[in-house]
Amino acid sequence: METVPRRFAVASPRKLALVFAILFIAYQLPEGLGMRTLHSFPVQAALMLAFLPVAWLAGRLLGYRGLDAWFMGLSPRWAVLLASSFALAVLANAAAWGAGAGLGAYRVALVAPAGIATLLPSALWTLFQTFFPSVAEDIVTRGFLMRAMPHLSRRWVFVVISAGAYVLNHIYRLANGPSEWLMLFCFGLAYGAALFYSRSLWPAIGLHWGWNFAGGFADQLISVDKLAPALHPVMLAAAHLLMLAIVVVVGKRARSRRPSPQVVAS
């Protein structure tokens, strides 16, 4: 678990507000300016790539070693956390499409195989393309909140608050209505719980990244007709509630295996 110098434990409300504004604007600019205003993918990509240096500087502003401020320290287990949660999200995504097809919500057909020479570069590009937005949003809606609310971060209410922040951060999807809000809230519960139990942002990033990658790469493998569009957000939400349950079970077991602090008699 990360140890933080006492003098850096809690920043002033003014500094926290400034840092949040920096992170929020840096996250929204790629879509708002690059895609919706300028309609330029190069600008959108450049702004998204710029988010991590901005987040590093914002962490320094709070007195931490860059991205350590957002619980992204490279501990010995960070790669395992990232890879295992990524795999779980890919499997959950596949399960959502399979269950939806079984329930008659989707008609799924395999796309003609393009061959490894085409699929491998496409997979690598999708991995790269989905990584940075996932990391950026996890920092804004989870890593920052845990740093800004050190007392609430030890209680499960943090997961609920971070899920609500995740919904509100999708400012361009709020007009889609309550079903979209509920779906995004379920997404946020799973990702927030991953941070809550591990005290590391890497498993939240893994779940988020794995889900986005699977959704993007699936277009290369299958074609989907939504026979019951109203069930689509339900299926995606259910997949995330399944991931939430797995995260809770694994997280509680991991906590129970941690040695209790010993009290030394004086």
Short mmCIF file of C-alpha atoms in Angstrom, two decimals, residues 122-224:
data_model
loop_
_atom_site.label_atom_id
_atom_site.label_comp_id
_atom_site.label_asym_id
_atom_site.label_seq_id
_atom_site.Cartn_x
_atom_site.Cartn_y
_atom_site.Cartn_z
CA SER A 122 -5.84 -4.02 -35.89
CA ALA A 123 -5.69 -5.53 -32.39
CA LEU A 124 -2.51 -3.61 -31.56
CA TRP A 125 -3.97 -0.37 -32.83
CA THR A 126 -7.17 -0.91 -30.83
CA LEU A 127 -5.12 -1.64 -27.71
CA PHE A 128 -3.24 1.63 -28.15
CA GLN A 129 -6.29 3.66 -29.14
CA THR A 130 -8.40 2.56 -26.16
CA PHE A 131 -5.67 2.75 -23.50
CA PHE A 132 -5.27 6.52 -23.16
CA PRO A 133 -8.98 7.46 -22.90
CA SER A 134 -9.47 4.72 -20.31
CA VAL A 135 -6.55 5.93 -18.18
CA ALA A 136 -7.60 9.57 -18.49
CA GLU A 137 -11.16 8.98 -17.35
CA ASP A 138 -10.07 6.73 -14.51
CA ILE A 139 -7.79 9.48 -13.22
CA VAL A 140 -10.54 12.13 -13.40
CA THR A 141 -13.41 10.13 -11.90
CA ARG A 142 -11.59 7.74 -9.56
CA GLY A 143 -7.94 8.50 -8.86
CA PHE A 144 -8.60 12.17 -8.19
CA LEU A 145 -11.62 11.47 -5.99
CA MET A 146 -9.74 8.99 -3.83
CA ARG A 147 -6.93 11.50 -3.39
CA ALA A 148 -9.33 14.36 -2.67
CA MET A 149 -11.49 12.41 -0.17
CA PRO A 150 -9.04 10.42 1.99
CA HIS A 151 -11.61 9.74 4.71
CA LEU A 152 -14.48 8.67 2.47
CA SER A 153 -12.08 6.59 0.39
CA ARG A 154 -11.99 4.01 3.21
CA ARG A 155 -15.74 3.49 3.06
CA TRP A 156 -17.83 1.80 0.37
CA VAL A 157 -19.69 5.04 -0.22
CA PHE A 158 -16.62 6.10 -2.20
CA VAL A 159 -17.56 3.53 -4.86
CA VAL A 160 -21.05 5.03 -5.19
CA ILE A 161 -19.73 8.59 -5.34
CA SER A 162 -17.14 7.70 -7.97
CA ALA A 163 -19.81 5.91 -10.03
CA GLY A 164 -21.93 9.06 -9.95
CA ALA A 165 -18.95 11.16 -11.00
CA TYR A 166 -18.34 8.71 -13.86
CA VAL A 167 -21.91 9.25 -15.10
CA LEU A 168 -21.64 13.04 -14.91
CA ASN A 169 -18.28 13.00 -16.71
CA HIS A 170 -20.03 11.69 -19.84
CA ILE A 171 -21.37 15.15 -20.59
CA TYR A 172 -22.11 14.33 -24.24
CA ARG A 173 -24.15 11.22 -23.35
CA LEU A 174 -26.33 12.63 -20.58
CA ALA A 175 -29.01 13.57 -23.14
CA ASN A 176 -29.49 9.85 -23.89
CA GLY A 177 -31.68 9.53 -20.82
CA PRO A 178 -32.07 7.42 -17.66
CA SER A 179 -31.27 4.05 -19.22
CA GLU A 180 -27.88 5.42 -20.30
CA TRP A 181 -27.29 6.93 -16.85
CA LEU A 182 -28.08 3.65 -15.11
CA MET A 183 -25.82 1.71 -17.46
CA LEU A 184 -22.92 4.11 -16.91
CA PHE A 185 -23.52 4.01 -13.16
CA CYS A 186 -23.13 0.22 -13.20
CA PHE A 187 -19.92 0.66 -15.20
CA GLY A 188 -18.67 3.08 -12.57
CA LEU A 189 -19.51 0.75 -9.68
CA ALA A 190 -17.30 -2.01 -11.09
CA TYR A 191 -14.38 0.29 -11.88
CA GLY A 192 -14.66 2.19 -8.59
CA ALA A 193 -14.74 -1.03 -6.57
CA ALA A 194 -11.57 -2.20 -8.30
CA LEU A 195 -9.76 0.87 -6.98
CA PHE A 196 -11.45 0.70 -3.57
CA TYR A 197 -10.35 -2.85 -2.78
CA SER A 198 -6.88 -2.73 -4.32
CA ARG A 199 -5.92 0.87 -3.42
CA SER A 200 -4.40 0.97 -6.90
CA LEU A 201 -5.84 2.50 -10.06
CA TRP A 202 -4.36 -0.23 -12.25
CA PRO A 203 -7.17 -2.80 -11.89
CA ALA A 204 -9.76 -0.11 -12.60
CA ILE A 205 -7.78 0.85 -15.70
CA GLY A 206 -7.59 -2.82 -16.68
CA LEU A 207 -11.37 -3.31 -16.46
CA HIS A 208 -12.08 -0.07 -18.30
CA TRP A 209 -9.43 -0.62 -20.95
CA GLY A 210 -10.33 -4.28 -21.47
CA TRP A 211 -14.00 -3.43 -21.94
CA ASN A 212 -13.26 -0.65 -24.42
CA PHE A 213 -10.77 -2.80 -26.30
CA ALA A 214 -13.19 -5.72 -26.56
CA GLY A 215 -15.95 -3.46 -27.83
CA GLY A 216 -13.67 -1.86 -30.41
CA PHE A 217 -12.01 -5.05 -31.63
CA ALA A 218 -15.29 -6.99 -31.77
CA ASP A 219 -16.19 -5.01 -34.88
CA GLN A 220 -13.38 -6.89 -36.67
CA LEU A 221 -14.79 -10.27 -35.67
CA ILE A 222 -18.58 -10.11 -35.48
CA SER A 223 -21.54 -8.19 -36.84
CA VAL A 224 -24.37 -7.47 -34.45
#
